[in-house]
PDB file of C-alpha atoms in Angstrom:
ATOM      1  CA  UNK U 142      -2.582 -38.911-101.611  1.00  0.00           C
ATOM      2  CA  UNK U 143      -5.320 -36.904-100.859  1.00  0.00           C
ATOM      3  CA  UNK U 144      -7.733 -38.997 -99.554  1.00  0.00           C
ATOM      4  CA  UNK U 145      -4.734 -40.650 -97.118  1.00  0.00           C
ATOM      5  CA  UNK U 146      -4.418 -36.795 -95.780  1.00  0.00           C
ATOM      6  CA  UNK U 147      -8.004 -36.157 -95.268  1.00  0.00           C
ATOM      7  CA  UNK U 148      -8.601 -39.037 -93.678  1.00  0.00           C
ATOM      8  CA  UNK U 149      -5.868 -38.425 -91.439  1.00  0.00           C
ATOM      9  CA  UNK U 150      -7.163 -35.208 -90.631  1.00  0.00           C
ATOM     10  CA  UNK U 151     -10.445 -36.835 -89.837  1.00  0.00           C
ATOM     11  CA  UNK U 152      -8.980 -39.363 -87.468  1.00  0.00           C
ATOM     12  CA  UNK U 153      -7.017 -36.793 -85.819  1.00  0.00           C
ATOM     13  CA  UNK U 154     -10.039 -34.436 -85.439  1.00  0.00           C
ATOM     14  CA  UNK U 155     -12.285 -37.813 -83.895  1.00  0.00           C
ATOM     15  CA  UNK U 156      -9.801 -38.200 -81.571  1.00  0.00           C
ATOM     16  CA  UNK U 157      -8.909 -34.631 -80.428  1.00  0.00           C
ATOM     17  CA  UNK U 158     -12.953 -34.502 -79.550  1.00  0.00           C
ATOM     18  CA  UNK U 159     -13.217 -37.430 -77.997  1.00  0.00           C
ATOM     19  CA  UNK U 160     -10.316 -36.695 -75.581  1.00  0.00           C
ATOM     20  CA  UNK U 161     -12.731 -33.015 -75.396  1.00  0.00           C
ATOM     21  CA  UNK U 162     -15.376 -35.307 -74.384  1.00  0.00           C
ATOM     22  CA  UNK U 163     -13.728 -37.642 -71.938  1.00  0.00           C
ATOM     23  CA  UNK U 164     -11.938 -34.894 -70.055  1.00  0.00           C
ATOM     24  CA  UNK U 165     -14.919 -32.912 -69.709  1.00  0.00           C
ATOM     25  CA  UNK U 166     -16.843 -35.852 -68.239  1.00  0.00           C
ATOM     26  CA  UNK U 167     -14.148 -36.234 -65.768  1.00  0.00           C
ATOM     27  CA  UNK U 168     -14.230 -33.273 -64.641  1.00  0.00           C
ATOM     28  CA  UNK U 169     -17.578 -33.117 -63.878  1.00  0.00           C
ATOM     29  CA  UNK U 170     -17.576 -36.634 -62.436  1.00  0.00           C
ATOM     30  CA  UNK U 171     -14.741 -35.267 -60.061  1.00  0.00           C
ATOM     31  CA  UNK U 172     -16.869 -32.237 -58.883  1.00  0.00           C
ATOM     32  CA  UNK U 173     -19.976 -34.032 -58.362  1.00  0.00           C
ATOM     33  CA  UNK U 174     -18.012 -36.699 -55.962  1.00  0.00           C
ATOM     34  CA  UNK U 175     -16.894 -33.618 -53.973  1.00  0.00           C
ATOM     35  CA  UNK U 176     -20.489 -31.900 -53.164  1.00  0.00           C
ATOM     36  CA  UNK U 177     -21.648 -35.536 -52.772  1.00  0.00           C
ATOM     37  CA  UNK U 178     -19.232 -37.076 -50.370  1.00  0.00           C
ATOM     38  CA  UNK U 179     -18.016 -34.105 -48.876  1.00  0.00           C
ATOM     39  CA  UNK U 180     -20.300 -30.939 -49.427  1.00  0.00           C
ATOM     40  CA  UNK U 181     -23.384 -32.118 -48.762  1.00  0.00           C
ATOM     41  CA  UNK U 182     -22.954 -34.609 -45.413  1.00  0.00           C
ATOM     42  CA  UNK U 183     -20.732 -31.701 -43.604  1.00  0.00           C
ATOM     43  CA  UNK U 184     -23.070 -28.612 -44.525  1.00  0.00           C
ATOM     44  CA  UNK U 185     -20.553 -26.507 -45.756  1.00  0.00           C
ATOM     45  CA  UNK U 186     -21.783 -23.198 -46.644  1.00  0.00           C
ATOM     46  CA  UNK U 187     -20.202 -22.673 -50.078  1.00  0.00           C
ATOM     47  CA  UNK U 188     -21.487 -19.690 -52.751  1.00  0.00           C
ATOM     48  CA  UNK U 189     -22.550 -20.261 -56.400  1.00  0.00           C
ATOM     49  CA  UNK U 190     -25.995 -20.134 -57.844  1.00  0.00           C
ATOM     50  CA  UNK U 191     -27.765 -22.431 -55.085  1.00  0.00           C
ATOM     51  CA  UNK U 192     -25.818 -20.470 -52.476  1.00  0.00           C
ATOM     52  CA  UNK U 193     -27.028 -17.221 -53.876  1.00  0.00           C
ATOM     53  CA  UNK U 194     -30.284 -18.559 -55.099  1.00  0.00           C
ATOM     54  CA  UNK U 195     -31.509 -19.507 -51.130  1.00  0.00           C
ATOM     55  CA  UNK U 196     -29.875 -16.133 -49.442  1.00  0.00           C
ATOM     56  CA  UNK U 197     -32.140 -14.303 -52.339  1.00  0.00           C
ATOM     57  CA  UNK U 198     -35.002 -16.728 -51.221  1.00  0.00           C
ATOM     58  CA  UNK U 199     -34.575 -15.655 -47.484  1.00  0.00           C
ATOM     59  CA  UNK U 200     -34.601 -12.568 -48.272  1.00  0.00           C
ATOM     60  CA  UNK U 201     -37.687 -12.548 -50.385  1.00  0.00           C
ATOM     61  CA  UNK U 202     -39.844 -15.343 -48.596  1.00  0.00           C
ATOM     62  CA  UNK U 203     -42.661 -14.801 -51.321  1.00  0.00           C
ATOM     63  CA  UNK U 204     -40.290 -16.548 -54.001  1.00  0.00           C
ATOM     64  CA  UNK U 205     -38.752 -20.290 -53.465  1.00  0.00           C
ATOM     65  CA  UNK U 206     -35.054 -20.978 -53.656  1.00  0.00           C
ATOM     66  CA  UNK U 207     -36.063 -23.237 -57.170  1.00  0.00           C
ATOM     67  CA  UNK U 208     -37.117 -19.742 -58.814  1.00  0.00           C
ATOM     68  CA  UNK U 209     -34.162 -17.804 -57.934  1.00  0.00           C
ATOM     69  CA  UNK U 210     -32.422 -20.589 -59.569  1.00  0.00           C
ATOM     70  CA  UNK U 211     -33.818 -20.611 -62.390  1.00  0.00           C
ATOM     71  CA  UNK U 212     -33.712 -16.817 -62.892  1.00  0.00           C
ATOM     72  CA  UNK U 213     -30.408 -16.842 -61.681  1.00  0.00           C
ATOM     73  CA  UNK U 214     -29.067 -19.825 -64.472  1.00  0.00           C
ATOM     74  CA  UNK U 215     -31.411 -18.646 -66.792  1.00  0.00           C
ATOM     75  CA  UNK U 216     -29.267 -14.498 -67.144  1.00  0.00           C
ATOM     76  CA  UNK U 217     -26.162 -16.303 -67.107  1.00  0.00           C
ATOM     77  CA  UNK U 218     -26.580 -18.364 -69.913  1.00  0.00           C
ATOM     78  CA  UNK U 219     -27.920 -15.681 -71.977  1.00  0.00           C
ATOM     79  CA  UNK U 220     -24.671 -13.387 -71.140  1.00  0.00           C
ATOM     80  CA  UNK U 221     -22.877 -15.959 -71.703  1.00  0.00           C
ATOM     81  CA  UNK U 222     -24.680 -16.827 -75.481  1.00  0.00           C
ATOM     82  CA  UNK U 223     -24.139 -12.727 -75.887  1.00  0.00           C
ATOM     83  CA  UNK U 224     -20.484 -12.344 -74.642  1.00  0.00           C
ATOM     84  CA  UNK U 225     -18.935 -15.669 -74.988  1.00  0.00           C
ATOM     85  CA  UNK U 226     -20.015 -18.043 -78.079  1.00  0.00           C
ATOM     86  CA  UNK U 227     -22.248 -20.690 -79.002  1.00  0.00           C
ATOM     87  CA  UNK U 228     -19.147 -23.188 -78.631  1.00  0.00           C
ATOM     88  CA  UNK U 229     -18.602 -22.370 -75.300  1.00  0.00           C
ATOM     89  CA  UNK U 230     -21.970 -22.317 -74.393  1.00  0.00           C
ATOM     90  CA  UNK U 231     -23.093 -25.191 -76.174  1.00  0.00           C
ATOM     91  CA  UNK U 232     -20.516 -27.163 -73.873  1.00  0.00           C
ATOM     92  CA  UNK U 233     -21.635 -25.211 -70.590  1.00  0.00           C
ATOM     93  CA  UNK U 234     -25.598 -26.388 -70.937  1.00  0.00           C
ATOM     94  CA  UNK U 235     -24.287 -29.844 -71.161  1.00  0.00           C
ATOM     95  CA  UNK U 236     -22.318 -29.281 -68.517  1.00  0.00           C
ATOM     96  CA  UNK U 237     -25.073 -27.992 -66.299  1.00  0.00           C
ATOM     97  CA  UNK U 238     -27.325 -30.866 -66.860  1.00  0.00           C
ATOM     98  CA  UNK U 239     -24.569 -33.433 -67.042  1.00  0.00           C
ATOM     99  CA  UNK U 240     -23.675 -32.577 -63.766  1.00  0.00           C
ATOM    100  CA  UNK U 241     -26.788 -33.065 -62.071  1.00  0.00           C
ATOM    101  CA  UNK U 242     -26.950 -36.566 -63.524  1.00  0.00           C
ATOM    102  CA  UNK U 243     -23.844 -37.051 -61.825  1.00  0.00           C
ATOM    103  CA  UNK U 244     -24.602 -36.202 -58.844  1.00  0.00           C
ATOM    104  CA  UNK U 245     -28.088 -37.684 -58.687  1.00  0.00           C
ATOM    105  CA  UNK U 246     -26.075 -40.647 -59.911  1.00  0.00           C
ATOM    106  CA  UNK U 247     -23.713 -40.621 -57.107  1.00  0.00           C
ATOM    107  CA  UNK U 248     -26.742 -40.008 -54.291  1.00  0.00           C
ATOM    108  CA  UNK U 249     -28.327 -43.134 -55.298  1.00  0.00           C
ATOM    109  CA  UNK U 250     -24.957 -44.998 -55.640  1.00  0.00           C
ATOM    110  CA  UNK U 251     -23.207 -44.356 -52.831  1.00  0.00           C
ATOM    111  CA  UNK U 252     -25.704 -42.042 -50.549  1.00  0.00           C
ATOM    112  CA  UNK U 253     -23.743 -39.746 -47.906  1.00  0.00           C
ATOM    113  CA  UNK U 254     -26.258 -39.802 -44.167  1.00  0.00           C
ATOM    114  CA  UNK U 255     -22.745 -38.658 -42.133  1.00  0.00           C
ATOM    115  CA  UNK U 256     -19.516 -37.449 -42.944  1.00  0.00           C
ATOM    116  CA  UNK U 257     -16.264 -39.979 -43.744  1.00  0.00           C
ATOM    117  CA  UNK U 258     -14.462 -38.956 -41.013  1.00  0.00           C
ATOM    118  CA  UNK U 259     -15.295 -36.607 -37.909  1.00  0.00           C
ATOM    119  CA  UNK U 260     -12.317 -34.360 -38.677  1.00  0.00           C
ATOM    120  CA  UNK U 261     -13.852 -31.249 -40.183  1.00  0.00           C
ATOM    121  CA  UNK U 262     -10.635 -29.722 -41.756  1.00  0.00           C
ATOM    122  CA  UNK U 263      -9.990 -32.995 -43.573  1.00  0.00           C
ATOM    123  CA  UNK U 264     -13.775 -32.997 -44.645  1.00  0.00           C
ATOM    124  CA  UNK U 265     -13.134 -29.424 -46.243  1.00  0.00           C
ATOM    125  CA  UNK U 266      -9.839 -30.350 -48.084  1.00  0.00           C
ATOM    126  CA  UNK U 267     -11.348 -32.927 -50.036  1.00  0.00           C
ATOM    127  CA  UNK U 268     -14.657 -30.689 -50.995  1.00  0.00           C
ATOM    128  CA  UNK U 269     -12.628 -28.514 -52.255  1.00  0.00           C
ATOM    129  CA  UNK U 270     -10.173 -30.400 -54.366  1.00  0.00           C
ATOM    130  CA  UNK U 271     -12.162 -32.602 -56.248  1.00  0.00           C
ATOM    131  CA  UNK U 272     -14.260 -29.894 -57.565  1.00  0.00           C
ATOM    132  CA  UNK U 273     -11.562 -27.614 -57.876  1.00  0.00           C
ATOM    133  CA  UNK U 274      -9.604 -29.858 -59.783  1.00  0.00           C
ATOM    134  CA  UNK U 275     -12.652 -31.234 -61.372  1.00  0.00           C
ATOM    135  CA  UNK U 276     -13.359 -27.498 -62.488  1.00  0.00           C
ATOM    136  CA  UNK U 277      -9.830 -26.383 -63.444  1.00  0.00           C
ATOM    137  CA  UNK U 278      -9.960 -29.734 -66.414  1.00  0.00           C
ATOM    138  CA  UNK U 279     -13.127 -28.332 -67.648  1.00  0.00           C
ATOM    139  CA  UNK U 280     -12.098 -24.821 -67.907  1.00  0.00           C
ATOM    140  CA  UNK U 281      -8.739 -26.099 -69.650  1.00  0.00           C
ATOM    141  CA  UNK U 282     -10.511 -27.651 -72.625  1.00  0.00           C
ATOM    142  CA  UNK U 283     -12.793 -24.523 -72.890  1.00  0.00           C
ATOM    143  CA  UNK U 284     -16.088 -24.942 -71.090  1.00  0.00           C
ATOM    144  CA  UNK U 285     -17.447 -24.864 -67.966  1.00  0.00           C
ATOM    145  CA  UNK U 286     -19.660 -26.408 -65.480  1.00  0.00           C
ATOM    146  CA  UNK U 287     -22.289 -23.241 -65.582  1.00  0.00           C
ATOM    147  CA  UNK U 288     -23.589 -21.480 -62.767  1.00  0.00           C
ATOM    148  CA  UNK U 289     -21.023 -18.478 -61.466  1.00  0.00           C
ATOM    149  CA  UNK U 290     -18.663 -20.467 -63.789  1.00  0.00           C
ATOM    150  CA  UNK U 291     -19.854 -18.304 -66.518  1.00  0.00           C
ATOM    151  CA  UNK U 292     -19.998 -15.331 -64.472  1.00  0.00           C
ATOM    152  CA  UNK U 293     -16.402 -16.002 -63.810  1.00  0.00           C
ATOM    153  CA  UNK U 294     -15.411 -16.289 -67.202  1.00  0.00           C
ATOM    154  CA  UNK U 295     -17.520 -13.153 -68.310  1.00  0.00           C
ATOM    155  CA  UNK U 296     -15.469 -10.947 -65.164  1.00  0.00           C
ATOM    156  CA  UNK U 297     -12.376 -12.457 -66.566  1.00  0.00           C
ATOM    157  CA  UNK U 298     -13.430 -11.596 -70.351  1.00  0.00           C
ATOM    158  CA  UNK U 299     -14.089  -7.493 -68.858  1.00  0.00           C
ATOM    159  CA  UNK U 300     -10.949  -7.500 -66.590  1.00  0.00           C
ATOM    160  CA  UNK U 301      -7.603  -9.798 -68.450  1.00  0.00           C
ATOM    161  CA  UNK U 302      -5.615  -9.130 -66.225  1.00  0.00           C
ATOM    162  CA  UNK U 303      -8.035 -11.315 -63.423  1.00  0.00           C
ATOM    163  CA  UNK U 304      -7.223 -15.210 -63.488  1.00  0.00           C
ATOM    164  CA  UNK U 305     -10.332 -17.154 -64.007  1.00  0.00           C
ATOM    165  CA  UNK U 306      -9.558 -18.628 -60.091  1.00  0.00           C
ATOM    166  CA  UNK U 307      -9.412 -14.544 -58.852  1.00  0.00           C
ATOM    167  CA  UNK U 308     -12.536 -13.722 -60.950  1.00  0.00           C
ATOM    168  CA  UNK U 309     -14.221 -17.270 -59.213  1.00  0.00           C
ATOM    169  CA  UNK U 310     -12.676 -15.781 -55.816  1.00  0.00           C
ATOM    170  CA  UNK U 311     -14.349 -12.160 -56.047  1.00  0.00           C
ATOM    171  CA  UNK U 312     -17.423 -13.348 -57.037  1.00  0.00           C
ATOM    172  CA  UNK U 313     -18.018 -16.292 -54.505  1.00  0.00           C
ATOM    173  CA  UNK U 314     -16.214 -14.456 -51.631  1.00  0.00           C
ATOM    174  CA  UNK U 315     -19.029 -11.867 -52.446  1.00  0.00           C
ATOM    175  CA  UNK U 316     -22.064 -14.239 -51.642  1.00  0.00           C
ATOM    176  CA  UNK U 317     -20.462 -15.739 -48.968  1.00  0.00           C
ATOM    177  CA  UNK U 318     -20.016 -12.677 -46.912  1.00  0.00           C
ATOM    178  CA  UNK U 319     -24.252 -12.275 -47.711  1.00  0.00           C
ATOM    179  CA  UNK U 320     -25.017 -15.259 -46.575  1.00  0.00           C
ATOM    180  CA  UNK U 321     -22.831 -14.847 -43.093  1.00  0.00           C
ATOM    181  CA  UNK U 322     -24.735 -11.713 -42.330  1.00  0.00           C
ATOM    182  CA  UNK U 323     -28.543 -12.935 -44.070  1.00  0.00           C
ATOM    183  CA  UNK U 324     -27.911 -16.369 -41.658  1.00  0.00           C
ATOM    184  CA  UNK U 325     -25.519 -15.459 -38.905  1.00  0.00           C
ATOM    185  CA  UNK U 326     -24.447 -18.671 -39.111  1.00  0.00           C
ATOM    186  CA  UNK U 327     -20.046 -17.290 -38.867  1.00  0.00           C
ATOM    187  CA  UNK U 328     -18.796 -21.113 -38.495  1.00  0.00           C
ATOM    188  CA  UNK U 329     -19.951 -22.491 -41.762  1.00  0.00           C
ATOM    189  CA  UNK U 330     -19.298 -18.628 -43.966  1.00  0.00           C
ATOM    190  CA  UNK U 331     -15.261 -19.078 -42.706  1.00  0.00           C
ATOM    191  CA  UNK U 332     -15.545 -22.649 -43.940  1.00  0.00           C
ATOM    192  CA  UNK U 333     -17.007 -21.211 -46.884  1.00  0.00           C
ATOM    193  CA  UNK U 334     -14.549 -18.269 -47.212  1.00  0.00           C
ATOM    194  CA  UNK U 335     -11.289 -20.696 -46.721  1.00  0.00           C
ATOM    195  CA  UNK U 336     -12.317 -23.071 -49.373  1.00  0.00           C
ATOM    196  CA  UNK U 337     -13.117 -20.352 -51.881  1.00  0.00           C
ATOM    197  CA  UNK U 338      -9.347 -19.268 -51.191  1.00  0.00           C
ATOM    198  CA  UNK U 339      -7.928 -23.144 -51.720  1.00  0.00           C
ATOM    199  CA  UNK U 340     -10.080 -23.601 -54.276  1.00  0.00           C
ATOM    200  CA  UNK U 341      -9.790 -20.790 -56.421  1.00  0.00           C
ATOM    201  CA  UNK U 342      -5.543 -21.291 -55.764  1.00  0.00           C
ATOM    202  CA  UNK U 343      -5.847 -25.053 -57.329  1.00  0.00           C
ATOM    203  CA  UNK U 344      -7.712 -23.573 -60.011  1.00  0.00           C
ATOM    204  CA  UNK U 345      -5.159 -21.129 -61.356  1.00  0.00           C
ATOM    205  CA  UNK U 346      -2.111 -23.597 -60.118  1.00  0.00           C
ATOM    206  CA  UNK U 347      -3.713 -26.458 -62.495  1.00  0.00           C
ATOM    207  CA  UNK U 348      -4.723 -23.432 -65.131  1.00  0.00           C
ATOM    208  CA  UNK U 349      -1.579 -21.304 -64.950  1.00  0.00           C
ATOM    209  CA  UNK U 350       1.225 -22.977 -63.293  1.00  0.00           C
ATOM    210  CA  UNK U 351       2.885 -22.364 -60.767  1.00  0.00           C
ATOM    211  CA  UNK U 352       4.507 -19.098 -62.133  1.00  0.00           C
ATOM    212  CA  UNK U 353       3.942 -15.614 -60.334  1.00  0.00           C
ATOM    213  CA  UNK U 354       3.214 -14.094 -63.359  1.00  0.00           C
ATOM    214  CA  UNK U 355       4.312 -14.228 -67.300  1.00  0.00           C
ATOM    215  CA  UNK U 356       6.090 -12.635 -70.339  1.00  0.00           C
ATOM    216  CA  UNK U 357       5.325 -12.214 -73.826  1.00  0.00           C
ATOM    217  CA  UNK U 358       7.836 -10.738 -76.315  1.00  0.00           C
ATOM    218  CA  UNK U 359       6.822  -9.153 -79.361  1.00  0.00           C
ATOM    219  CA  UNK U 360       8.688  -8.494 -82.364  1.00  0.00           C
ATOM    220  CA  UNK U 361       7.292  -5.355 -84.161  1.00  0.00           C
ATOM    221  CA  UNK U 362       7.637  -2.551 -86.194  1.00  0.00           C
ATOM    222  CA  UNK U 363       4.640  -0.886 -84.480  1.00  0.00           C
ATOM    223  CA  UNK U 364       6.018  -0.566 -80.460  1.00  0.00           C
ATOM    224  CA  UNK U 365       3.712   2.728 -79.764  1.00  0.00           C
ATOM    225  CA  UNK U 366       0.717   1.563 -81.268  1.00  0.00           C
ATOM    226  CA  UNK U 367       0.899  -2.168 -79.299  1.00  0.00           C
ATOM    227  CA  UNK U 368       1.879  -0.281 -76.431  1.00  0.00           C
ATOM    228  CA  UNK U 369      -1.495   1.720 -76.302  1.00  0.00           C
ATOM    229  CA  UNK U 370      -3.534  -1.203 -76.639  1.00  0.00           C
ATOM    230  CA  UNK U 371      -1.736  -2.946 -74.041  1.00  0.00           C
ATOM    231  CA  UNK U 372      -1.772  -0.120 -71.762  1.00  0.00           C
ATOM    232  CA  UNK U 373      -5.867   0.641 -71.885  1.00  0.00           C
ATOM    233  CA  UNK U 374      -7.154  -2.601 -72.902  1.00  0.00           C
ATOM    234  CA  UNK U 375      -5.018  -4.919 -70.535  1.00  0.00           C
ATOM    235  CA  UNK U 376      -4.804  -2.442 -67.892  1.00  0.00           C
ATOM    236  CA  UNK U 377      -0.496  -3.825 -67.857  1.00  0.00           C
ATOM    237  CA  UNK U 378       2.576  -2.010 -68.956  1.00  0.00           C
ATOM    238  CA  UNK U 379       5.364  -2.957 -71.562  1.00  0.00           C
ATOM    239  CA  UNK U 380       8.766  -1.923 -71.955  1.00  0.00           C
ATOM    240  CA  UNK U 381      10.105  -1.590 -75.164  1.00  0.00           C
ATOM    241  CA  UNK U 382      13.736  -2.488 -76.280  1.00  0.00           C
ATOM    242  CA  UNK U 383      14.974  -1.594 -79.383  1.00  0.00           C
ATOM    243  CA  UNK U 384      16.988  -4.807 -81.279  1.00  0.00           C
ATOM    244  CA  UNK U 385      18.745  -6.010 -84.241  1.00  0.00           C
ATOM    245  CA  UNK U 386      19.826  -9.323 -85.536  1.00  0.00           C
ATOM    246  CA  UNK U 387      23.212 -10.303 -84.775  1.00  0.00           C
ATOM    247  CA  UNK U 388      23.315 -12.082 -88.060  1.00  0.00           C
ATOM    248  CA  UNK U 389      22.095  -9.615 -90.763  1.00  0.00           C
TER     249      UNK U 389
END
């Protein structure tokens, strides 16, 4: 009997991570056909570790955009090692490097010299939902696709009461208002700044719902001491209600 529950338990565990596996290879597929077929043939000025990696490289002509890079990846996966986990950052190199794969594979596939369509708006919905939604599957099995990624979940770690798509938002909203005053170039940084905003919002609505906010009731013997922690750690109120069973 206990060998049937073991293996069981094995079988059950093989699957759960290879559902992990497939899911997080979707994902990534999904992102890498946005910046692909839509990113890259329109130009659009979007932020992240490249974006920020060539405004620091304009800024400092002496160092190439490829440095900053790595510099750049290089202290967020370390923070990440120091404030997330190994799990979660095991998952997040792959990530990285699966990703390029991808979308070297897609370049040589299917290479992008012009746009789909000439209608620009149209262009910018789908590079941002594909990667959005290609992001929000990988941060709902617990990794991410590296880059600001992990300094989105590290913001969102510090401050709870940030959604992972608002602590994305801050962050790339911050390097895209650089780059618009670094290049001057206003056209492509209000591309940039709109599909932050849509992206960040498919994020959370794949993430979170489509609820405003949430509740969580706790049944305690302790209310002051739960309310403190709530109070300074989660930076959010409670209000307690005093109850009995009807029952007993």
């Amino acid at each position: 009997m206990l060998d049937l529950v073991k293996d069981a338990f094995k079988k059950e565990k093989l699957i759960a991570n290879l559902t992990f596996f497939l899911l997080l290879n979707v994902g990534l597929i999904l992102t890498a056909l946005g910046i692909v077929w839509f990113k890259t043939p329109n130009h659009f000025a979007f932020g992240g570790t490249s974006g920020l990696s060539v405004l620091l490289a304009a800024m400092f002509p002496q160092f190439n955009v490829g440095f900053f890079m790595w510099v750049l990846n290089l202290v967020l996966v370390v923070l990440g090692f120091l404030f997330l986990g190994i799990s979660c950052m095991g998952w997040t190199v792959f990530s990285s490097i699966a990703l390029s794969f991808y979308v070297s594979l897609c370049e040589a596939i299917w290479p992008m010299p012009a746009p789909f369509t000439n209608d620009t708006l149209l262009e910018l919905i789908f590079a941002v939902l594909l990667p959005a939604i290609g992001s929000a599957i990988v941060f709902n099995i617990g990794a991410s696709t590296g880059g600001t990624d992990i300094a989105g979940y590290l913001l969102q770690k510090k401050f709870p009461h940030y959604s992972i798509g608002h602590a994305l938002m801050i962050i790339e909203g911050i390097i895209l208002l650089m780059s618009i005053f670094v290049f001057q170039d206003v056209d492509a940084g209000l591309f940039g700044l709109i599909s932050v905003y849509v992206q960040t919002k498919v994020i959370d609505m794949i993430l979170y719902g489509s609820d405003a906010g949430s509740q969580a009731v706790i049944i305690t013997q302790h209310p002051q001491e739960i309310s403190q922690r709530v109070i300074q750690e989660l930076e959010r109120t409670t209000t307690v209600l005093p109850a009995r069973g009807a029952y007993s």
